Coordinates of C-alpha atoms in Angstrom, one line a residue:
X1 CA -8.8 16.6 -1.8
X2 CA -6.5 19.3 -3.7
X3 CA -3.4 17.5 -4.8
X4 CA -1.0 19.5 -2.7
X5 CA -3.3 19.0 0.3
X6 CA -3.2 15.1 0.0
X7 CA 0.7 15.5 -0.5
X8 CA 0.9 16.8 3.2
X9 CA -2.0 14.7 4.4
X10 CA 0.0 11.1 3.2
X11 CA 2.9 12.5 4.8
X12 CA 1.8 13.1 8.4
X13 CA 1.2 9.4 9.4
X14 CA 1.3 5.8 8.6
X15 CA -0.5 4.5 5.7
X16 CA -2.1 1.2 4.4
X17 CA -3.7 -0.8 1.9
X18 CA -6.8 -2.6 3.0
X19 CA -7.2 -6.1 1.4
X20 CA -10.1 -6.4 -0.7
X21 CA -13.3 -8.7 0.2
X22 CA -14.8 -11.4 -1.6
X23 CA -18.0 -13.2 -1.3
X24 CA -18.5 -17.0 -1.0
X25 CA -19.1 -16.6 -5.0
X26 CA -16.0 -15.1 -5.6
X27 CA -17.7 -11.2 -6.2
X28 CA -16.6 -8.2 -4.5
X29 CA -17.9 -8.1 -0.9
X30 CA -18.7 -4.3 -0.6
X31 CA -20.6 -4.6 2.8
X32 CA -17.9 -6.4 4.7
X33 CA -15.2 -4.5 2.8
X34 CA -16.6 -1.1 4.2
X35 CA -16.8 -2.6 7.6
X36 CA -13.4 -3.3 7.5
X37 CA -12.4 0.3 6.0
X38 CA -14.5 2.1 8.8
X39 CA -12.7 0.2 11.4
X40 CA -9.2 0.7 10.0
X41 CA -10.2 4.6 9.6
X42 CA -10.8 4.5 13.4
X43 CA -6.9 4.4 13.9
X44 CA -4.3 6.8 13.3
X45 CA -3.6 6.2 9.7
X46 CA -3.1 9.3 7.4
X47 CA -4.7 7.6 4.4
X48 CA -6.1 4.2 2.8
X49 CA -5.2 2.9 -0.6
X50 CA -8.0 1.0 -2.3
X51 CA -7.5 -2.1 -4.9
X52 CA -3.6 -1.6 -4.5
X53 CA -1.3 -4.5 -4.3
X54 CA -2.2 -6.1 -1.1
X55 CA -5.9 -5.3 -2.2
X56 CA -5.1 -7.5 -5.0
X57 CA -5.3 -4.9 -7.9
X58 CA -4.0 -7.6 -10.1
X59 CA -6.7 -9.8 -10.0
X60 CA -9.5 -7.4 -10.1
X61 CA -11.1 -6.8 -13.3
X62 CA -10.8 -3.1 -14.0
X63 CA -14.5 -2.4 -14.1
X64 CA -14.3 -3.6 -10.2
X65 CA -11.7 -1.0 -9.1
X66 CA -14.2 1.8 -9.1
X67 CA -16.5 0.1 -7.3
X68 CA -13.9 -0.8 -4.6
X69 CA -12.9 2.9 -4.7
X70 CA -16.6 4.0 -4.3
X71 CA -17.0 1.6 -1.4
X72 CA -13.7 2.8 0.4
X73 CA -14.9 6.5 -0.1
X74 CA -18.4 5.5 1.5
X75 CA -16.9 4.1 4.9
X76 CA -13.8 6.1 5.3
X77 CA -15.1 9.5 7.0
X78 CA -12.4 12.0 6.4
X79 CA -9.5 9.1 5.8
X80 CA -8.2 10.1 2.1
X81 CA -8.6 7.3 -0.1
X82 CA -5.9 6.7 -2.9
X83 CA -7.0 4.1 -5.6
X84 CA -4.7 1.6 -7.4
X85 CA -4.3 1.9 -11.1
X86 CA -2.1 0.6 -13.7
X87 CA -1.3 -2.1 -16.5
X88 CA -0.5 -0.5 -20.2
X89 CA -0.9 3.2 -20.5
X90 CA -4.5 3.5 -22.1
X91 CA -5.4 1.2 -19.5
X92 CA -4.3 3.0 -16.7
X93 CA -5.5 6.3 -17.7
X94 CA -9.1 4.8 -18.0
X95 CA -8.9 3.3 -14.5
X96 CA -7.6 6.4 -13.0
X97 CA -10.5 8.4 -14.5
X98 CA -12.7 6.0 -13.1
X99 CA -11.3 6.3 -9.7
X100 CA -11.8 9.9 -9.8
X101 CA -15.1 9.7 -10.8
X102 CA -15.9 7.1 -7.8
X103 CA -14.5 9.8 -5.4
X104 CA -10.9 8.6 -5.2
X105 CA -8.6 11.7 -3.6
X106 CA -5.6 10.4 -5.7
X107 CA -4.1 7.0 -7.6
X108 CA -0.7 5.1 -7.4
X109 CA 0.3 4.1 -10.5
X110 CA 1.6 0.5 -10.0
X111 CA 4.2 -0.5 -12.1
X112 CA 2.9 -1.9 -16.2
X113 CA 2.5 -5.1 -17.3
X114 CA 5.2 -7.5 -18.0
X115 CA 7.7 -5.6 -20.0
X116 CA 10.7 -3.7 -19.4
X117 CA 10.8 0.1 -20.5
X118 CA 12.8 3.2 -21.1
X119 CA 13.1 6.0 -19.0
X120 CA 11.3 7.7 -21.5
X121 CA 8.8 5.7 -21.9
X122 CA 8.1 5.5 -18.2
X123 CA 7.8 9.1 -18.5
X124 CA 5.4 9.4 -21.1
X125 CA 3.3 6.6 -19.1
X126 CA 3.1 8.5 -15.9
X127 CA 2.6 11.9 -17.7
X128 CA -0.4 10.7 -19.3
X129 CA -2.2 9.2 -16.1
X130 CA -1.2 12.9 -14.4
X131 CA -2.6 14.5 -17.4
X132 CA -5.9 12.4 -17.4
X133 CA -7.0 13.5 -13.8
X134 CA -7.3 16.5 -11.8
X135 CA -6.6 14.4 -8.4
X136 CA -2.9 13.7 -7.2
X137 CA -0.6 10.7 -8.7
X138 CA 1.9 8.9 -6.9
X139 CA 4.4 6.4 -9.0
X140 CA 5.3 3.3 -7.6
X141 CA 8.9 2.2 -8.3
X142 CA 9.7 -1.0 -8.7
X143 CA 10.0 -4.4 -10.5
X144 CA 9.9 -3.4 -14.2
X145 CA 9.1 0.5 -13.5
X146 CA 12.4 1.9 -12.2
X147 CA 12.3 5.4 -12.2
X148 CA 15.6 7.5 -12.3
X149 CA 16.0 10.6 -10.3
X150 CA 16.0 12.5 -13.5
X151 CA 12.9 11.1 -14.8
X152 CA 11.3 11.7 -11.6
X153 CA 12.6 15.3 -11.7
X154 CA 10.9 15.5 -15.1
X155 CA 7.5 14.6 -13.9
X156 CA 7.7 16.5 -11.1
X157 CA 8.1 19.6 -13.4
X158 CA 5.7 18.6 -16.3
X159 CA 2.9 17.3 -14.0
X160 CA 1.9 19.4 -11.0
X161 CA -0.3 16.7 -9.9
X162 CA 2.4 14.5 -9.3
X163 CA 2.8 14.5 -5.5
X164 CA 4.3 11.1 -4.5
X165 CA 7.2 8.5 -5.1
X166 CA 6.5 4.9 -3.6
X167 CA 9.6 2.6 -3.7
X168 CA 9.3 -1.2 -3.3
X169 CA 12.8 -1.9 -5.2
X170 CA 14.8 -1.4 -2.0
X171 CA 17.6 0.2 -3.9
X172 CA 18.7 2.5 -1.4
X173 CA 21.4 4.5 -3.3
X174 CA 18.7 4.9 -6.2
X175 CA 16.1 6.2 -4.0
X176 CA 18.0 8.5 -1.7
X177 CA 19.3 10.1 -5.2
X178 CA 15.5 10.5 -5.8
X179 CA 15.2 12.3 -2.6
X180 CA 18.1 14.2 -2.8
X181 CA 17.0 15.4 -6.6
X182 CA 13.8 16.0 -6.0
X183 CA 13.6 17.5 -2.2
X184 CA 10.2 18.2 -0.6
X185 CA 8.5 18.4 -4.1
X186 CA 7.3 14.9 -3.2
X187 CA 6.0 13.0 -0.4
X188 CA 7.9 9.6 -0.1
X189 CA 6.6 6.3 1.0
X190 CA 8.3 3.2 1.7
X191 CA 6.8 0.3 0.2
X192 CA 8.7 -2.7 0.4
X193 CA 6.6 -6.0 1.9
X194 CA 6.4 -5.7 5.5
X195 CA 7.6 -2.2 5.5
X196 CA 8.2 -1.9 9.1
X197 CA 11.4 -4.6 8.5
X198 CA 12.8 -1.6 6.1
X199 CA 11.4 1.8 8.0
X200 CA 14.5 2.9 9.6
X201 CA 16.5 2.6 6.2
X202 CA 14.1 4.5 4.6
X203 CA 13.5 7.1 7.2
X204 CA 17.4 7.6 6.8
X205 CA 17.0 8.1 3.0
X206 CA 14.5 11.0 3.6
X207 CA 11.2 9.1 3.3
X208 CA 8.8 10.3 5.9
X209 CA 6.3 7.4 6.0
X210 CA 5.4 3.7 4.7
X211 CA 2.4 1.2 3.6
X212 CA 1.7 -0.9 6.7
X213 CA 0.4 -4.2 5.2
X214 CA -0.2 -5.5 8.9
X215 CA -2.4 -2.3 9.9
X216 CA -4.8 -4.5 8.1
X217 CA -5.3 -6.9 11.2
X218 CA -3.2 -5.1 14.1
X219 CA -3.4 -1.5 13.5
X220 CA -3.2 -0.5 17.0
X221 CA 0.5 -2.6 17.0
X222 CA 1.1 -0.9 13.5
X223 CA 0.6 2.6 15.0
X224 CA 2.9 1.6 17.9
X225 CA 5.6 0.8 15.6
X226 CA 5.3 4.0 13.7
X227 CA 4.8 6.5 16.2
X228 CA 8.2 4.6 18.1
X229 CA 10.0 5.1 14.8
X230 CA 9.5 8.6 14.4
X231 CA 10.3 9.3 18.1
X232 CA 13.6 7.1 18.1
X233 CA 12.4 4.6 20.6
X234 CA 14.9 2.0 19.2
X235 CA 13.7 -0.1 22.0
X236 CA 10.1 -0.3 21.3
X237 CA 11.0 -1.0 17.5
X238 CA 13.1 -3.8 18.4
X239 CA 10.9 -5.5 20.8
X240 CA 8.2 -5.3 18.1
X241 CA 10.3 -6.7 15.3
X242 CA 11.4 -9.5 17.4
X243 CA 8.0 -10.4 19.1
X244 CA 6.2 -10.1 15.7
X245 CA 7.7 -8.8 12.6
X246 CA 10.9 -11.2 12.2
X247 CA 8.2 -14.2 13.2
X248 CA 5.9 -12.8 10.5
X249 CA 8.5 -12.6 7.9
X250 CA 9.8 -16.2 8.4
X251 CA 6.0 -17.2 8.0
X252 CA 5.4 -15.0 5.1
X253 CA 8.2 -16.5 3.2
X254 CA 6.7 -19.9 3.3
X255 CA 5.4 -19.7 0.0
X256 CA 5.1 -16.8 -2.8
X257 CA 2.0 -14.5 -2.5
X258 CA 1.8 -14.7 1.2
X259 CA 2.8 -11.1 1.6
X260 CA -0.8 -10.5 0.4
X261 CA -2.5 -14.0 1.5
X262 CA -1.4 -13.9 5.1
X263 CA -2.6 -10.5 5.6
X264 CA -5.9 -11.3 4.1
X265 CA -5.8 -14.3 6.5
X266 CA -5.3 -12.1 9.5
X267 CA -8.2 -10.0 8.7
X268 CA -10.2 -13.3 8.5
X269 CA -9.3 -13.9 12.0
X270 CA -10.3 -10.6 13.3
X271 CA -14.0 -11.5 12.2
X272 CA -14.5 -9.8 8.9
X273 CA -15.5 -11.9 6.1
X274 CA -12.9 -11.5 3.7
X275 CA -13.2 -14.7 1.6
X276 CA -10.0 -16.1 0.2
X277 CA -7.6 -14.8 -2.2
X278 CA -8.1 -15.4 -6.1
X279 CA -6.0 -17.4 -8.2
X280 CA -3.1 -17.6 -8.9
X281 CA -2.5 -16.9 -5.1
X282 CA -3.1 -19.2 -2.5
X283 CA -4.5 -19.1 1.0
X284 CA -2.4 -20.3 4.2
X285 CA -2.9 -23.9 5.3
X286 CA -4.6 -24.1 8.9
X287 CA -1.4 -24.6 10.7
X288 CA -0.3 -21.3 9.2
X289 CA -3.2 -19.6 10.6
X290 CA -3.1 -20.9 13.5
X291 CA 0.8 -19.3 13.8
X292 CA -0.7 -16.4 12.5
X293 CA -3.2 -16.4 15.5
X294 CA -0.1 -16.5 17.7
X295 CA 1.2 -13.3 16.8
X296 CA -1.9 -11.4 16.8
X297 CA -2.2 -12.3 20.2
X298 CA 1.0 -11.4 20.7
X299 CA -0.1 -7.7 19.4
X300 CA -3.2 -7.6 21.0
X301 CA -1.6 -8.3 24.5
X302 CA 0.7 -5.2 23.9
X303 CA -2.6 -3.3 23.1
X304 CA -4.4 -4.3 25.9

């Protein structure tokens, strides 16, 4: 997909990051993953991100990322697929090229490994990835990869295929400066954990969409919340926040990494053979899965 076409497509509706499915041997379960992606593609999502943060990018071998991306493309129909890439610059460039060869419509550059970096270093890192591929590139602003507005503007000027800015920092002053500086040159994606909790603030800051983790297992309700948000339907948004998202947040906070582990458990509860999470993440307890099941029932009763 042409980068500008991808930019416009991603801005048009909700986004999500499918979990990566593993078999009993711990290897990538492509068959179950394809079934899940095909199911998700039947809902109103503007794009799906393969091997992203919720897809356990950090636990995948770099060689696995292209396999996950290819499987997503095979199952997604006309839904665009954006692949995760990251680590140091050389490895990020290699992963981005392999994702492009596997059919990805774009790549999301996740924060680099471990160390902090200067703005000049972040610029060179992101530019190298943009220069390496012809597909659209989005940067993920969070943790040790915080891009200042001037750096984002320089990347936009130097890289025609730089199309998106995803924020997981929650620093609203910074992200508002980015949107004010760059304007509609980019698509802006909210990327905080359980993004629905922050969606109203991001919308006010000039963001057009966000990535919904819970779309993985309650896609109908996730779309309902997104449409209510964009329509200014505060009553529906508050009902869903109180009935689902606030209790989910409380459950998520029980252990580090549950922002991923609970989502994967939710997909299992929907009947998909996802396997567990890979270490160092841990799976929820049986009691926590029971509580999660009650939240899924709430979501499905609204839909049904």
